[in-house]
Amino acid sequence: MSAPAGVSRLHEIVDHWAAEKPDASALTFGDFHLTWTDFRRRTRQLAAALADLGAGVGDRIASYDKNHPFCLELTMAGSRIGAVNTVVNFRLAPDEVAYVLNDAEAKVLLIGHEFAGVWKRIADRVPTVQKVIVVGGDGDEYESFLASAPDFAGETDGSAESAALQLYTSGTTGFPKGAVLSHRGLLAHTRAVCEILGVNDDRVNLLAMPLFHVGGSSYALTGFYPGIPTVMVREPHPAYLLPAIMEHGANQTFFVPALIGMLLGAGEAAVRALGKLQRLAYGASPMPLPLLERCLATLPESVNFLQVYGLTEVSGVATYLPDADHRDPAVRHRLLSAGVPLPGVEVRIQDLGTDTPAEAGASGEVWLRTEQVMSEYWHRPEASAETIDADGWLHTGDIGYVDADGYLFIHDRLKDMIISGGENIYSSEVENAVAAHPSVADASVIGVPDEKWGETVRAVVVAVPGQSIDEAEIIAFCRERLAHYKCPRSVVVAEELPRNPSGKVLKTELRKTFGS
């Protein structure tokens, strides 16, 4: 089969495979199955139904649910008529959902039946939504909405530069921003990721991460583009993941580290299922070194690991650490790196104190330049200009350096760097040291005010079940591994660390609770 190399918009992937292998499996979701012919027909019907509602070029159509095929169908249907799937984070509070829908100026809302109650609470505050379609449950309206529509007569003329997806950033420091991702950017990302994944005909893609996350919607394209079957689960939970692997044969996936840790601790059946994977990509938040080493020791060498670093604003992945660098003891230090640039991605380290690039090996802000970069933050020209400069460099807000071999190491978020006595302290280095203690299940560090030093390091830790935390012991443990000025001066215990949906610790919440 020939890859759809010439496509310029997302729906053309579906059309390509519907022509090449019409009866082959495209998507499985529980007992629901779509061939490529089915996928094409349903997305054309959805396009026609939306067009009948007046949706067209540039309109935002919102999808709000846990993982469900309608969200992927909407992305492809939107591509046909020039509309943009705006995927709403189902974990947001009602006020935040109202904010996103209003910010996007969503014209139509497709909503999972589980969340219909949320819509009732906010409907009078979201004037732009003209039509709501409930998906699933006893009151399902989606299937009849599709069935009532004719086959779409023809695609709207559109550019590869036009918007295809609008995904809202995590919002760790306030309301989220809508990152507008173009067809060109998403396809450039998809081709590059397929290249590093080494996708072949025996792969079955497991789509587990939420579709409101770039590791869900963007990752889905890496299964669709090479025409391999995709198995999607409602939620990233062992009850869904184990059947997807053991019964449906899924063998390639992307997980966040917290999910991998959960599966390793979920019993023998879960570990056995993980061992069936051919390719396990992980990212979106740092993988603690002890957890990574446990993975390498527990799972068979037939499981190929791929660490990825990226962000919504570059459509997903920017750098990657291949499996070979996970296995070679001579380069063990690379396990702490974010790897090398994805094909088509340039990495630049910008000096924090000047307008010039940092010297080789020196730390600075990580800048990225690639065709994958978002078009803009929706309706935020100032934020867009601050993030993407005139030369096309995306300013990530991450601090890191590139070593002599071209590997990127991420220290910290710029806003999370701790300055104590004039010394820069990168929290990731301290967190790795704290997390290595056998009594610590999870850890994060923050800066707390100090009269003498300006700030000192405080570790917030979660204990391994059945074990207790000794503050002096943790501090002494770190002092054996780090310069003293980097070590925690205090340690507090929490039941759990607050995290956003992609697994990143919400340090703003930690500071509110433990920062004084």
XYZ file of C-alpha atoms in Angstrom:
516
model
C 0.000 0.000 0.000
C 1.212 3.466 -0.824
C 1.398 6.053 1.975
C -0.774 9.165 1.460
C 2.280 11.383 0.943
C 0.512 13.983 -1.186
C -2.301 14.888 1.196
C -2.640 18.523 2.259
C -5.686 18.310 4.538
C -6.566 15.739 7.175
C -9.686 14.219 5.603
C -7.645 13.266 2.551
C -5.971 10.574 4.700
C -9.352 8.875 5.150
C -10.197 9.208 1.464
C -6.841 7.718 0.498
C -7.245 4.578 2.574
C -10.917 4.188 1.679
C -9.749 3.929 -1.930
C -6.689 1.750 -1.223
C -8.201 -0.761 1.228
C -11.898 -0.017 1.710
C -12.726 -3.029 3.909
C -9.702 -2.866 6.212
C -10.128 -1.874 9.849
C -9.718 1.833 10.551
C -11.034 2.223 14.113
C -12.231 -0.025 16.922
C -13.904 1.317 20.059
C -15.242 -1.452 22.255
C -17.820 -3.261 20.114
C -17.923 -0.422 17.576
C -15.888 -0.992 14.394
C -15.236 1.198 11.375
C -13.677 0.174 8.101
C -12.059 2.908 6.029
C -15.200 2.957 3.871
C -17.339 3.419 6.993
C -15.065 6.168 8.273
C -15.237 8.053 4.967
C -19.026 7.703 4.710
C -19.686 8.870 8.262
C -17.363 11.867 8.035
C -18.984 12.925 4.777
C -22.443 12.624 6.351
C -21.306 14.631 9.379
C -19.847 17.295 7.087
C -23.146 17.575 5.234
C -25.145 17.724 8.489
C -22.943 20.462 9.897
C -23.076 22.413 6.635
C -26.882 22.256 6.806
C -26.617 23.984 10.198
C -24.620 26.766 8.569
C -21.192 25.652 9.760
C -18.398 26.441 7.361
C -14.935 27.847 6.871
C -13.357 29.052 10.079
C -16.255 28.086 12.351
C -15.391 26.355 15.608
C -17.365 23.182 16.351
C -16.809 21.983 19.925
C -16.563 18.374 21.074
C -16.941 17.686 24.796
C -16.699 14.121 26.067
C -14.324 11.412 27.128
C -12.764 9.514 24.229
C -15.372 8.603 21.639
C -15.230 8.090 17.844
C -17.409 11.148 17.172
C -14.528 13.448 18.111
C -12.254 11.933 15.442
C -15.119 11.944 12.940
C -15.642 15.631 13.692
C -11.986 16.432 13.011
C -12.252 14.830 9.573
C -15.696 16.257 8.812
C -14.497 19.709 9.811
C -11.581 19.306 7.441
C -14.039 18.739 4.586
C -15.967 21.981 5.180
C -13.203 24.149 6.628
C -14.561 24.058 10.196
C -12.314 23.497 13.216
C -12.794 20.836 15.887
C -12.307 22.514 19.269
C -11.832 19.711 21.785
C -12.915 20.664 25.306
C -11.171 19.198 28.334
C -13.858 17.107 30.051
C -12.030 17.481 33.378
C -12.600 21.228 33.535
C -15.013 22.781 36.019
C -18.294 24.114 34.524
C -17.090 27.744 34.653
C -13.938 26.752 32.770
C -15.971 24.865 30.145
C -18.086 27.980 29.630
C -14.910 30.038 29.267
C -13.485 27.726 26.568
C -16.744 27.589 24.575
C -17.091 31.367 24.703
C -13.443 31.943 23.865
C -13.705 29.603 20.858
C -17.034 31.151 19.791
C -18.249 27.612 19.211
C -21.236 27.466 16.868
C -22.208 23.823 17.443
C -21.536 21.607 20.466
C -21.337 17.815 20.282
C -21.483 16.620 23.874
C -21.266 13.213 25.545
C -24.404 12.297 27.453
C -22.434 12.091 30.709
C -21.813 15.837 30.494
C -25.283 17.005 29.480
C -25.835 18.186 33.056
C -22.831 20.502 32.810
C -24.306 22.086 29.693
C -27.594 22.755 31.476
C -25.684 24.662 34.154
C -23.835 26.911 31.698
C -26.104 27.127 28.626
C -27.376 30.614 29.425
C -23.785 31.866 29.584
C -22.674 30.557 26.173
C -24.607 32.559 23.580
C -22.588 31.516 20.513
C -23.665 27.845 20.629
C -26.677 27.548 18.319
C -27.067 23.771 18.306
C -26.287 21.048 20.863
C -26.123 17.386 19.858
C -26.016 14.756 22.622
C -23.905 11.696 21.893
C -24.528 8.319 23.519
C -26.901 7.167 26.238
C -30.634 6.659 25.961
C -31.126 10.103 24.476
C -28.477 9.817 21.749
C -29.023 12.347 18.969
C -25.785 11.845 17.076
C -26.609 8.750 15.017
C -29.917 10.203 13.797
C -28.117 13.493 13.063
C -25.755 11.538 10.796
C -28.442 9.348 9.261
C -30.577 12.338 8.297
C -27.782 13.854 6.212
C -27.041 13.015 2.591
C -23.589 12.115 1.366
C -21.528 15.290 1.206
C -21.537 16.688 -2.322
C -17.952 17.967 -2.307
C -15.212 19.370 -0.151
C -14.863 23.070 0.488
C -11.785 24.560 -1.085
C -9.206 24.997 1.629
C -5.564 25.690 2.246
C -3.048 23.547 4.056
C -2.397 26.638 6.175
C -5.989 26.739 7.430
C -6.895 25.626 10.949
C -7.752 21.985 11.581
C -7.751 21.646 15.372
C -7.997 24.016 18.306
C -6.591 22.526 21.508
C -6.473 24.448 24.731
C -3.227 24.529 26.669
C -3.095 23.067 30.139
C -3.745 26.332 31.914
C -1.383 25.783 34.860
C -1.308 29.544 35.456
C -4.886 30.604 34.771
C -7.431 30.130 32.001
C -6.110 28.141 29.040
C -5.236 29.527 25.611
C -6.492 28.034 22.363
C -3.596 26.787 20.239
C -4.646 26.836 16.572
C -3.067 23.904 14.722
C -3.046 23.929 10.933
C -3.365 21.044 8.492
C 0.206 21.675 7.355
C 1.599 21.643 10.876
C -0.297 18.529 11.943
C 0.677 16.629 8.796
C 4.337 17.636 9.126
C 4.260 16.359 12.709
C 2.481 13.154 11.708
C 4.973 12.276 8.979
C 7.952 12.911 11.248
C 6.526 10.908 14.158
C 5.632 8.000 11.866
C 9.250 8.027 10.689
C 10.700 7.719 14.207
C 8.058 5.193 15.268
C 9.092 2.964 12.389
C 5.472 2.074 11.663
C 4.973 -1.176 9.742
C 2.028 -3.254 8.574
C 1.809 -5.380 11.725
C 1.305 -2.402 14.024
C -2.035 -1.753 15.718
C -2.225 1.701 17.248
C -3.596 2.073 20.782
C -5.164 5.490 21.329
C -5.429 5.910 25.084
C -4.756 9.518 26.009
C -7.643 12.025 26.112
C -8.456 13.620 22.774
C -8.452 17.125 24.262
C -4.707 16.567 24.728
C -2.243 16.796 21.842
C -1.083 13.299 22.855
C -4.588 12.110 21.988
C -5.886 13.958 18.907
C -2.485 14.526 17.314
C -1.279 11.020 18.180
C -4.407 9.542 16.540
C -3.128 10.775 13.192
C 0.001 8.629 13.525
C -2.256 5.579 13.221
C -4.493 6.948 10.512
C -1.713 8.292 8.286
C 0.043 4.918 7.637
C -3.328 3.169 7.396
C -2.881 0.822 10.346
C -5.816 -0.155 12.577
C -6.467 2.030 15.623
C -7.973 0.760 18.864
C -9.309 3.612 20.989
C -10.259 3.323 24.656
C -12.716 5.483 26.549
C -10.251 6.229 29.351
C -6.604 5.339 30.082
C -7.500 2.772 32.737
C -6.427 -0.890 33.057
C -10.036 -2.025 32.596
C -9.947 -0.610 29.063
C -6.259 -0.910 28.217
C -5.753 -4.606 28.943
C -8.504 -5.817 26.554
C -7.245 -3.394 23.885
C -3.833 -5.052 24.043
C -4.694 -8.668 24.809
C -7.912 -9.029 22.772
C -7.555 -6.469 19.977
C -3.808 -6.836 19.483
C -2.828 -3.208 20.042
C 0.978 -3.053 20.114
C 1.962 0.603 19.662
C 0.964 3.415 21.993
C 1.743 6.660 23.771
C 1.343 6.915 27.560
C 2.146 9.567 30.121
C 4.610 8.347 32.790
C 1.984 8.379 35.558
C -0.079 5.857 33.572
C 2.919 3.581 33.085
C 3.564 3.681 36.827
C -0.067 2.815 37.510
C 0.039 -0.146 35.136
C 3.280 -1.493 36.595
C 1.585 -1.450 39.983
C -1.715 -2.914 38.781
C -0.680 -6.559 38.978
C 0.755 -9.319 36.843
C -1.900 -9.134 34.119
C -1.168 -5.459 33.487
C 2.598 -6.018 33.390
C 2.091 -8.937 31.003
C -0.018 -6.735 28.736
C 2.639 -3.990 28.704
C 5.145 -6.643 27.677
C 3.120 -7.314 24.507
C 3.782 -3.823 23.139
C 6.236 -3.397 20.279
C 6.580 0.355 20.728
C 5.916 2.314 23.922
C 6.267 6.071 23.559
C 6.037 8.198 26.676
C 6.139 11.888 27.492
C 4.026 14.989 28.299
C 5.608 15.087 31.763
C 9.041 13.985 33.023
C 9.563 10.266 33.633
C 11.189 9.858 37.099
C 14.438 7.949 36.627
C 13.516 5.242 39.192
C 10.292 4.533 37.289
C 12.095 4.423 33.947
C 14.699 2.032 35.329
C 11.920 -0.139 36.727
C 10.317 -0.255 33.275
C 13.565 -1.298 31.633
C 14.155 -3.981 34.262
C 10.572 -5.317 34.259
C 9.521 -5.320 30.613
C 11.131 -7.506 27.908
C 13.628 -6.053 25.454
C 11.076 -6.601 22.695
C 9.324 -3.479 24.033
C 10.919 -0.554 22.234
C 10.880 2.638 24.298
C 10.620 6.097 22.812
C 10.681 9.167 25.029
C 9.216 12.314 23.479
C 9.338 15.970 24.489
C 7.060 18.559 23.007
C 4.086 20.794 23.580
C 0.700 21.641 22.152
C 2.165 24.642 20.345
C 4.290 22.379 18.074
C 1.439 19.926 17.366
C 2.999 17.395 19.737
C 6.557 16.076 19.579
C 9.705 18.188 19.124
C 12.503 15.854 20.289
C 12.786 12.142 20.991
C 15.057 9.639 22.754
C 15.256 6.385 20.755
C 15.222 2.918 22.251
C 18.958 2.397 21.687
C 19.730 5.228 24.100
C 17.577 3.546 26.743
C 19.523 0.297 26.581
C 23.183 1.300 26.263
C 24.905 1.557 29.684
C 27.690 3.620 28.104
C 25.231 6.501 27.593
C 23.069 6.007 30.675
C 23.118 9.776 31.317
C 20.919 10.202 28.246
C 18.001 8.698 30.166
C 17.694 12.141 31.750
C 17.643 13.887 28.372
C 14.792 14.781 26.035
C 16.724 13.319 23.126
C 17.449 14.722 19.685
C 15.294 16.856 17.369
C 12.508 15.287 15.375
C 13.092 15.438 11.604
C 12.289 18.972 10.490
C 12.727 20.520 13.954
C 15.446 23.041 14.849
C 16.430 23.540 18.488
C 18.104 26.695 19.756
C 19.147 27.579 23.303
C 18.709 31.287 23.980
C 20.791 33.021 26.629
C 18.567 34.225 29.472
C 20.386 37.497 29.947
C 20.882 38.639 26.342
C 19.279 38.543 22.906
C 21.828 36.049 21.591
C 22.057 32.260 21.496
C 23.691 30.640 24.523
C 27.219 29.300 24.221
C 27.580 25.604 23.397
C 26.629 23.501 26.410
C 25.265 26.495 28.365
C 21.727 26.663 29.718
C 19.047 28.988 28.416
C 15.486 29.073 27.135
C 14.617 26.346 24.636
C 13.444 27.749 21.298
C 11.999 25.604 18.514
C 11.518 26.279 14.812
C 9.548 23.861 12.683
C 6.689 23.610 10.203
C 4.745 22.031 13.080
C 4.435 25.302 15.039
C 0.873 26.471 15.728
C -0.580 29.316 13.694
C -1.475 31.419 16.737
C -3.175 31.551 20.074
C -6.813 32.123 19.183
C -7.774 35.783 19.646
C -4.542 36.524 21.543
C -2.259 38.465 19.224
C 0.003 39.752 22.012
C 0.507 36.288 23.513
C 1.089 34.889 20.010
C 3.753 37.517 19.261
C 5.456 36.875 22.604
C 5.575 33.129 21.906
C 6.438 33.069 18.165
C 8.961 35.657 17.011
C 9.355 37.230 13.571
C 11.871 34.549 12.528
C 9.492 31.723 13.363
C 11.107 30.629 16.629
C 8.701 29.341 19.279
C 9.786 30.412 22.772
C 8.889 27.400 24.908
C 9.450 28.822 28.385
C 11.518 25.725 29.205
C 15.117 25.978 30.389
C 17.662 23.508 29.093
C 20.883 22.902 27.205
C 22.149 20.828 24.290
C 25.192 18.640 24.908
C 28.091 18.015 22.544
C 26.240 15.081 20.947
C 23.139 17.143 20.176
C 20.926 15.821 22.999
C 18.541 18.255 24.660
C 18.351 18.284 28.449
C 15.418 20.110 30.064
C 16.062 21.640 33.483
C 12.841 23.357 34.347
C 10.092 25.743 33.353
C 11.442 29.287 33.277
C 8.796 30.409 35.760
C 9.590 27.480 38.113
C 13.332 28.061 38.418
C 14.381 28.607 42.045
C 17.021 31.281 42.770
C 18.707 30.825 46.149
C 21.548 33.104 47.173
C 21.992 34.123 43.533
C 22.311 30.501 42.357
C 19.891 29.041 39.796
C 18.381 25.759 40.976
C 16.526 23.599 38.467
C 13.748 21.659 40.135
C 13.990 18.591 37.889
C 17.494 17.830 39.170
C 16.357 18.046 42.787
C 13.169 16.088 42.111
C 15.148 13.224 40.576
C 17.320 13.062 43.691
C 14.352 13.114 46.077
C 12.394 10.557 44.023
C 15.299 8.103 44.218
C 14.720 7.661 47.964
C 13.030 4.273 48.577
C 10.300 5.782 50.795
C 9.223 8.336 48.175
C 6.506 7.465 45.667
C 6.208 10.934 44.111
C 7.968 14.259 44.590
C 8.055 17.861 43.468
C 9.984 20.884 44.690
C 9.139 24.562 44.997
C 10.928 27.686 46.171
C 9.797 29.191 49.475
C 10.685 32.685 50.743
C 13.799 32.950 52.909
C 15.059 36.094 54.613
C 18.716 35.232 54.115
C 18.813 33.449 50.744
C 15.779 34.923 48.997
C 14.414 31.435 48.347
C 15.178 27.953 49.573
C 14.085 24.579 48.242
C 11.109 22.763 49.737
C 10.315 19.188 48.711
C 6.704 18.053 48.650
C 6.623 14.267 48.717
C 4.140 11.410 48.616
C 5.138 8.370 50.640
C 5.243 4.825 49.338
C 2.192 3.036 50.826
C 3.066 1.630 54.233
C 6.189 3.757 54.655
C 6.844 6.982 56.550
C 8.885 10.015 55.555
C 11.717 11.283 57.739
C 12.518 14.879 56.805
C 16.139 14.772 58.014
C 16.727 11.499 56.194
C 15.446 12.896 52.880
C 17.622 15.993 53.202
C 20.704 13.909 54.082
C 19.963 11.558 51.177
C 19.919 14.512 48.766
C 23.131 15.964 50.180
C 24.937 12.777 49.196
C 23.884 13.397 45.598
C 23.673 17.159 45.088
C 25.513 20.342 45.995
C 24.189 21.515 49.357
C 22.678 24.739 48.015
C 20.432 22.665 45.708
C 19.130 20.400 48.455
C 15.779 20.804 50.192
C 15.879 22.778 53.412
C 12.435 21.445 54.284
C 10.262 18.462 53.390
C 6.475 18.229 53.648
C 4.267 15.218 53.015
C 1.147 15.299 50.829
C -1.402 12.589 50.093
C -0.958 13.272 46.369
C 0.489 15.897 44.040
C -1.939 18.066 42.081
C -1.560 17.390 38.362
C -3.148 18.620 35.171
C -4.624 16.106 32.674
C -1.265 15.574 30.938
C 0.361 14.610 34.241
C 2.312 17.802 34.880
C 2.456 18.887 38.506
C 0.505 22.076 39.163
C 3.165 24.027 41.001
C 0.865 27.009 41.381
C -1.315 24.776 43.569
C 1.702 23.470 45.483
C 2.817 27.026 46.187
C -0.627 27.982 47.461
C -0.711 25.026 49.844
C 2.918 24.572 50.861
C 4.690 27.768 49.781
C 4.695 29.719 53.044
